[in-house]
mmCIF file of C-alpha atoms in Angstrom:
data_model
loop_
_atom_site.group_PDB
_atom_site.id
_atom_site.type_symbol
_atom_site.label_atom_id
_atom_site.label_comp_id
_atom_site.label_asym_id
_atom_site.label_seq_id
_atom_site.Cartn_x
_atom_site.Cartn_y
_atom_site.Cartn_z
ATOM 1 C CA MET A 1 14.625 7.363 -48.454
ATOM 2 C CA ARG A 2 16.324 6.825 -45.591
ATOM 3 C CA ASP A 3 15.060 10.130 -43.878
ATOM 4 C CA LEU A 4 11.588 8.780 -45.002
ATOM 5 C CA SER A 5 11.865 5.505 -43.431
ATOM 6 C CA ALA A 6 13.390 6.979 -40.124
ATOM 7 C CA LEU A 7 10.289 9.318 -40.223
ATOM 8 C CA LEU A 8 7.889 6.434 -40.504
ATOM 9 C CA ASN A 9 9.631 4.633 -37.921
ATOM 10 C CA ALA A 10 9.392 7.432 -35.425
ATOM 11 C CA TRP A 11 5.858 8.179 -36.576
ATOM 12 C CA ARG A 12 4.970 4.366 -35.416
ATOM 13 C CA ALA A 13 5.649 5.149 -31.952
ATOM 14 C CA HIS A 14 3.471 8.115 -32.020
ATOM 15 C CA LEU A 15 0.513 6.784 -33.892
ATOM 16 C CA PRO A 16 -2.203 5.106 -31.642
ATOM 17 C CA ASP A 17 -2.552 1.176 -31.877
ATOM 18 C CA ARG A 18 -5.472 0.266 -34.427
ATOM 19 C CA SER A 19 -8.230 -0.584 -31.679
ATOM 20 C CA PRO A 20 -11.064 1.926 -31.077
ATOM 21 C CA ARG A 21 -9.683 2.414 -27.585
ATOM 22 C CA GLY A 22 -6.366 3.415 -29.134
ATOM 23 C CA ILE A 23 -7.636 6.067 -31.615
ATOM 24 C CA ILE A 24 -9.795 7.403 -28.998
ATOM 25 C CA ARG A 25 -6.917 7.820 -26.136
ATOM 26 C CA GLU A 26 -4.724 9.262 -29.021
ATOM 27 C CA PHE A 27 -7.677 11.542 -30.809
ATOM 28 C CA PRO A 28 -9.926 12.941 -27.841
ATOM 29 C CA ALA A 29 -10.134 16.236 -29.017
ATOM 30 C CA THR A 30 -10.506 15.538 -32.731
ATOM 31 C CA ILE A 31 -13.401 13.086 -32.016
ATOM 32 C CA ALA A 32 -15.175 15.332 -29.445
ATOM 33 C CA ILE A 33 -15.154 18.556 -31.584
ATOM 34 C CA THR A 34 -16.013 16.943 -34.636
ATOM 35 C CA ALA A 35 -18.851 14.899 -32.929
ATOM 36 C CA ILE A 36 -20.190 18.020 -31.073
ATOM 37 C CA ILE A 37 -20.094 20.244 -34.154
ATOM 38 C CA ALA A 38 -21.845 17.512 -36.419
ATOM 39 C CA THR A 39 -24.599 17.002 -33.843
ATOM 40 C CA THR A 40 -25.277 20.600 -33.668
ATOM 41 C CA SER A 41 -25.231 21.296 -37.202
ATOM 42 C CA LEU A 42 -27.110 18.377 -38.133
ATOM 43 C CA ALA A 43 -29.685 19.470 -35.602
ATOM 44 C CA THR A 44 -30.502 22.361 -37.824
ATOM 45 C CA ARG A 45 -30.855 20.283 -41.034
ATOM 46 C CA GLY A 46 -34.586 20.485 -40.944
ATOM 47 C CA MET A 47 -35.048 24.623 -40.465
ATOM 48 C CA ALA A 48 -36.654 26.499 -42.834
ATOM 49 C CA GLY A 49 -34.957 29.743 -44.298
ATOM 50 C CA THR A 50 -36.367 32.036 -41.836
ATOM 51 C CA ARG A 51 -36.156 29.843 -38.973
ATOM 52 C CA TYR A 52 -32.603 29.368 -39.308
ATOM 53 C CA GLU A 53 -32.175 33.040 -40.180
ATOM 54 C CA LEU A 54 -33.351 33.684 -36.904
ATOM 55 C CA LEU A 55 -31.121 30.910 -35.139
ATOM 56 C CA LEU A 56 -28.201 32.623 -37.153
ATOM 57 C CA SER A 57 -28.816 36.231 -35.734
ATOM 58 C CA ARG A 58 -29.104 34.609 -31.983
ATOM 59 C CA ILE A 59 -26.132 32.640 -32.217
ATOM 60 C CA GLY A 60 -24.120 33.706 -34.636
ATOM 61 C CA MET A 61 -23.079 37.533 -35.558
ATOM 62 C CA SER A 62 -22.489 39.498 -38.379
ATOM 63 C CA TYR A 63 -18.830 41.083 -38.778
ATOM 64 C CA ALA A 64 -20.358 44.577 -38.403
ATOM 65 C CA GLU A 65 -21.394 43.219 -34.796
ATOM 66 C CA VAL A 66 -18.266 41.844 -33.596
ATOM 67 C CA TRP A 67 -17.421 44.619 -31.050
ATOM 68 C CA GLU A 68 -21.130 45.198 -30.368
ATOM 69 C CA ARG A 69 -22.534 42.006 -29.198
ATOM 70 C CA ASP A 70 -21.613 39.976 -26.092
ATOM 71 C CA PHE A 71 -18.268 37.726 -26.403
ATOM 72 C CA TRP A 72 -19.855 34.469 -26.239
ATOM 73 C CA HIS A 73 -21.084 34.911 -29.676
ATOM 74 C CA LEU A 74 -17.792 34.064 -30.911
ATOM 75 C CA PHE A 75 -17.628 30.957 -29.156
ATOM 76 C CA THR A 76 -21.575 29.637 -30.049
ATOM 77 C CA ALA A 77 -20.990 30.513 -33.815
ATOM 78 C CA THR A 78 -18.511 27.936 -34.370
ATOM 79 C CA PHE A 79 -20.915 25.101 -33.513
ATOM 80 C CA ILE A 80 -23.361 26.023 -36.212
ATOM 81 C CA GLN A 81 -23.055 26.433 -40.206
ATOM 82 C CA SER A 82 -23.710 29.272 -42.459
ATOM 83 C CA GLU A 83 -26.395 27.120 -43.923
ATOM 84 C CA PRO A 84 -28.546 24.283 -42.342
ATOM 85 C CA GLY A 85 -26.812 20.961 -41.629
ATOM 86 C CA ILE A 86 -23.206 20.013 -42.131
ATOM 87 C CA GLY A 87 -21.486 18.926 -45.628
ATOM 88 C CA LEU A 88 -19.064 16.130 -45.845
ATOM 89 C CA GLY A 89 -16.493 18.431 -47.012
ATOM 90 C CA MET A 90 -16.452 20.188 -43.554
ATOM 91 C CA LEU A 91 -16.250 17.128 -41.521
ATOM 92 C CA VAL A 92 -13.100 15.928 -43.639
ATOM 93 C CA LEU A 93 -11.673 19.195 -43.055
ATOM 94 C CA LEU A 94 -12.268 18.917 -39.233
ATOM 95 C CA LEU A 95 -10.843 15.641 -38.824
ATOM 96 C CA SER A 96 -7.736 16.216 -41.163
ATOM 97 C CA GLY A 97 -6.808 19.523 -39.434
ATOM 98 C CA LEU A 98 -7.609 18.383 -36.049
ATOM 99 C CA ALA A 99 -6.218 14.898 -35.954
ATOM 100 C CA LEU A 100 -2.933 15.895 -37.770
ATOM 101 C CA THR A 101 -2.609 18.826 -35.293
ATOM 102 C CA GLU A 102 -3.529 16.959 -32.194
ATOM 103 C CA LEU A 103 -1.014 14.063 -32.999
ATOM 104 C CA GLN A 104 1.732 16.832 -32.892
ATOM 105 C CA ILE A 105 0.929 19.299 -30.099
ATOM 106 C CA GLY A 106 -1.438 16.907 -27.790
ATOM 107 C CA THR A 107 -4.921 17.634 -27.002
ATOM 108 C CA TRP A 108 -5.319 20.499 -25.097
ATOM 109 C CA ARG A 109 -2.921 22.433 -27.261
ATOM 110 C CA THR A 110 -5.183 21.556 -30.103
ATOM 111 C CA VAL A 111 -8.367 22.562 -28.500
ATOM 112 C CA LEU A 112 -6.673 25.950 -27.587
ATOM 113 C CA THR A 113 -5.571 26.313 -31.223
ATOM 114 C CA PHE A 114 -8.980 25.636 -32.719
ATOM 115 C CA PHE A 115 -11.185 27.887 -30.760
ATOM 116 C CA THR A 116 -8.808 30.740 -30.252
ATOM 117 C CA ALA A 117 -7.609 30.705 -33.924
ATOM 118 C CA ASP A 118 -11.279 31.012 -35.032
ATOM 119 C CA TRP A 119 -11.749 34.100 -32.772
ATOM 120 C CA VAL A 120 -8.738 35.818 -34.080
ATOM 121 C CA CYS A 121 -9.973 35.152 -37.489
ATOM 122 C CA THR A 122 -13.296 36.531 -36.923
ATOM 123 C CA VAL A 123 -11.727 39.627 -35.436
ATOM 124 C CA VAL A 124 -9.184 40.162 -38.262
ATOM 125 C CA THR A 125 -11.522 39.783 -41.192
ATOM 126 C CA ALA A 126 -13.962 42.087 -38.975
ATOM 127 C CA THR A 127 -11.428 44.927 -38.844
ATOM 128 C CA LEU A 128 -10.696 44.434 -42.507
ATOM 129 C CA LEU A 129 -14.229 44.674 -43.659
ATOM 130 C CA ARG A 130 -14.813 47.491 -41.738
ATOM 131 C CA GLY A 131 -11.733 49.313 -43.459
ATOM 132 C CA LEU A 132 -13.379 47.964 -46.862
ATOM 133 C CA VAL A 133 -16.990 49.063 -46.367
ATOM 134 C CA HIS A 134 -16.261 52.761 -46.983
ATOM 135 C CA LEU A 135 -15.440 51.855 -50.718
ATOM 136 C CA ASP A 136 -19.253 51.582 -51.052
ATOM 137 C CA ILE A 137 -18.782 48.635 -52.680
ATOM 138 C CA ALA A 138 -22.334 46.421 -52.609
ATOM 139 C CA ARG A 139 -20.400 42.814 -51.926
ATOM 140 C CA ILE A 140 -18.279 44.213 -49.167
ATOM 141 C CA THR A 141 -21.193 45.772 -47.551
ATOM 142 C CA GLU A 142 -23.342 42.453 -47.690
ATOM 143 C CA GLY A 143 -20.182 40.553 -46.348
ATOM 144 C CA PHE A 144 -19.992 43.108 -43.518
ATOM 145 C CA HIS A 145 -23.563 43.056 -42.352
ATOM 146 C CA ASP A 146 -24.960 39.553 -43.241
ATOM 147 C CA TYR A 147 -25.053 37.079 -40.120
ATOM 148 C CA ASP A 148 -22.662 34.200 -40.372
ATOM 149 C CA ALA A 149 -21.446 31.172 -38.391
ATOM 150 C CA GLY A 150 -19.453 28.005 -38.929
ATOM 151 C CA SER A 151 -16.364 26.218 -38.064
ATOM 152 C CA SER A 152 -14.489 26.067 -41.252
ATOM 153 C CA ALA A 153 -12.173 29.244 -40.317
ATOM 154 C CA ALA A 154 -11.264 27.202 -37.177
ATOM 155 C CA GLY A 155 -10.729 23.796 -39.422
ATOM 156 C CA VAL A 156 -8.695 25.914 -41.993
ATOM 157 C CA ALA A 157 -6.485 27.476 -39.291
ATOM 158 C CA THR A 158 -5.834 24.257 -37.615
ATOM 159 C CA LEU A 159 -4.877 22.380 -40.815
ATOM 160 C CA ALA A 160 -2.604 25.296 -41.474
ATOM 161 C CA ALA A 161 -0.763 24.887 -37.939
ATOM 162 C CA GLY A 162 -0.512 21.118 -38.741
ATOM 163 C CA ILE A 163 1.061 21.559 -42.103
ATOM 164 C CA VAL A 164 3.346 23.884 -40.794
ATOM 165 C CA LEU A 165 4.405 21.672 -37.804
ATOM 166 C CA LEU A 166 4.927 18.475 -39.878
ATOM 167 C CA PHE A 167 6.579 19.858 -42.973
ATOM 168 C CA PRO A 168 9.993 21.651 -43.372
ATOM 169 C CA ASN A 169 9.707 25.289 -44.333
ATOM 170 C CA ARG A 170 10.022 24.508 -48.192
ATOM 171 C CA LEU A 171 7.058 22.133 -48.444
ATOM 172 C CA ALA A 172 5.022 24.040 -45.569
ATOM 173 C CA ARG A 173 5.683 27.301 -48.077
ATOM 174 C CA ILE A 174 4.099 25.329 -50.900
ATOM 175 C CA ALA A 175 1.249 23.908 -49.261
ATOM 176 C CA LEU A 176 0.158 27.353 -47.549
ATOM 177 C CA ALA A 177 0.806 28.747 -50.795
ATOM 178 C CA LEU A 178 -1.753 26.480 -52.416
ATOM 179 C CA LEU A 179 -4.181 26.813 -49.618
ATOM 180 C CA VAL A 180 -4.054 30.639 -49.507
ATOM 181 C CA ALA A 181 -4.572 30.093 -53.565
ATOM 182 C CA TRP A 182 -7.506 28.136 -53.199
ATOM 183 C CA ASN A 183 -9.373 30.279 -50.600
ATOM 184 C CA VAL A 184 -8.605 33.640 -52.868
ATOM 185 C CA ALA A 185 -10.145 31.700 -55.751
ATOM 186 C CA SER A 186 -12.938 31.089 -53.931
ATOM 187 C CA ILE A 187 -13.664 34.847 -53.717
ATOM 188 C CA GLY A 188 -15.877 34.615 -56.994
ATOM 189 C CA ILE A 189 -17.550 31.519 -55.807
ATOM 190 C CA ILE A 190 -18.532 31.999 -52.326
ATOM 191 C CA GLU A 191 -19.811 35.006 -50.138
ATOM 192 C CA LEU A 192 -16.873 37.558 -49.713
ATOM 193 C CA GLY A 193 -17.051 36.943 -45.699
ATOM 194 C CA PRO A 194 -16.092 33.187 -45.848
ATOM 195 C CA ALA A 195 -13.537 33.705 -48.286
ATOM 196 C CA MET A 196 -11.770 36.558 -46.268
ATOM 197 C CA VAL A 197 -11.738 34.843 -43.208
ATOM 198 C CA HIS A 198 -10.606 31.623 -44.887
ATOM 199 C CA THR A 199 -7.680 33.293 -46.301
ATOM 200 C CA VAL A 200 -6.919 35.077 -42.972
ATOM 201 C CA ALA A 201 -7.283 31.381 -41.222
ATOM 202 C CA VAL A 202 -4.269 30.142 -43.252
ATOM 203 C CA ALA A 203 -1.895 32.842 -41.871
ATOM 204 C CA VAL A 204 -3.205 32.777 -38.206
ATOM 205 C CA GLY A 205 -2.816 29.027 -38.356
ATOM 206 C CA ALA A 206 0.445 29.159 -39.947
ATOM 207 C CA LEU A 207 1.822 31.917 -36.964
ATOM 208 C CA TYR A 208 0.241 29.501 -34.262
ATOM 209 C CA ALA A 209 2.643 26.808 -35.351
ATOM 210 C CA GLN A 210 5.782 28.938 -35.873
ATOM 211 C CA VAL A 211 5.465 31.243 -32.801
ATOM 212 C CA ILE A 212 3.513 29.412 -30.227
ATOM 213 C CA TRP A 213 3.793 25.767 -30.868
ATOM 214 C CA ARG A 214 7.340 25.565 -32.043
ATOM 215 C CA HIS A 215 8.325 22.304 -30.400
ATOM 216 C CA PRO A 216 5.754 19.415 -31.557
ATOM 217 C CA ILE A 217 5.730 16.428 -29.558
ATOM 218 C CA ALA A 218 5.706 14.091 -32.512
ATOM 219 C CA PRO A 219 8.401 14.177 -35.082
ATOM 220 C CA ARG A 220 8.260 16.398 -38.152
ATOM 221 C CA LEU A 221 9.499 15.458 -41.668
ATOM 222 C CA PRO A 222 13.040 16.105 -42.242
ATOM 223 C CA THR A 223 14.409 19.225 -43.814
ATOM 224 C CA SER A 224 15.855 17.188 -46.564
ATOM 225 C CA PHE A 225 12.529 15.581 -47.349
ATOM 226 C CA GLY A 226 11.459 15.895 -50.661
ATOM 227 C CA VAL A 227 14.449 18.024 -51.608
ATOM 228 C CA HIS A 228 16.998 16.312 -53.863
ATOM 229 C CA ARG A 229 20.527 16.508 -52.894
ATOM 230 C CA VAL A 230 23.860 15.807 -54.698
ATOM 231 C CA THR A 231 26.109 14.149 -52.122
ATOM 232 C CA ASP A 232 30.036 14.406 -52.816
ATOM 233 C CA ALA A 233 30.268 10.739 -53.834
ATOM 234 C CA GLN A 234 27.519 11.799 -56.927
ATOM 235 C CA ALA A 235 29.340 15.067 -57.441
#
């Protein structure tokens, strides 16, 4: 309890005040990125199927085209979703992942993590699918060639980075294992490409936190948090 109390006291020094100005000052990247993606995605809400497929072919890309199309498609594909509009779950993912990470590593590091992790996830997933497509399995072939877009991989990677930055190793491993299990289970529910890129995103986000952003500016949970320790007196 003393560890948790010390953590909460330390975090109060980093958390913003409750005024709108304080929240905007503490989370500019979270607010700006979520607002832009929500706006651009909602602008597509009324598009019919064929019209939206045309938009995807112009702004997004298939995994088969990662090495063939202009690099800027990696950037623009983040700002619309694979389906018209945007769901509440996506907004919650973006807000939670971005805010958790921004509070710990700052604004510009969070922006860099969000976009570059998304691009890394796309390239890695495209490489994996390129290797698997030779198995001549219809679902893999479709996932490799279908046009796709979205900000979910960036959101998952940012959330994974925030979890690793916040929690000590043991709790981080548990949380990441749950994220991976959720994404692997979704392979039977959603399309193969998105399911694979989300799983890759967990690993990429964790690597960002462990290798690139090893020193968060906000305090992480103590290593003893959530672990029962027997003291000499108790023994």
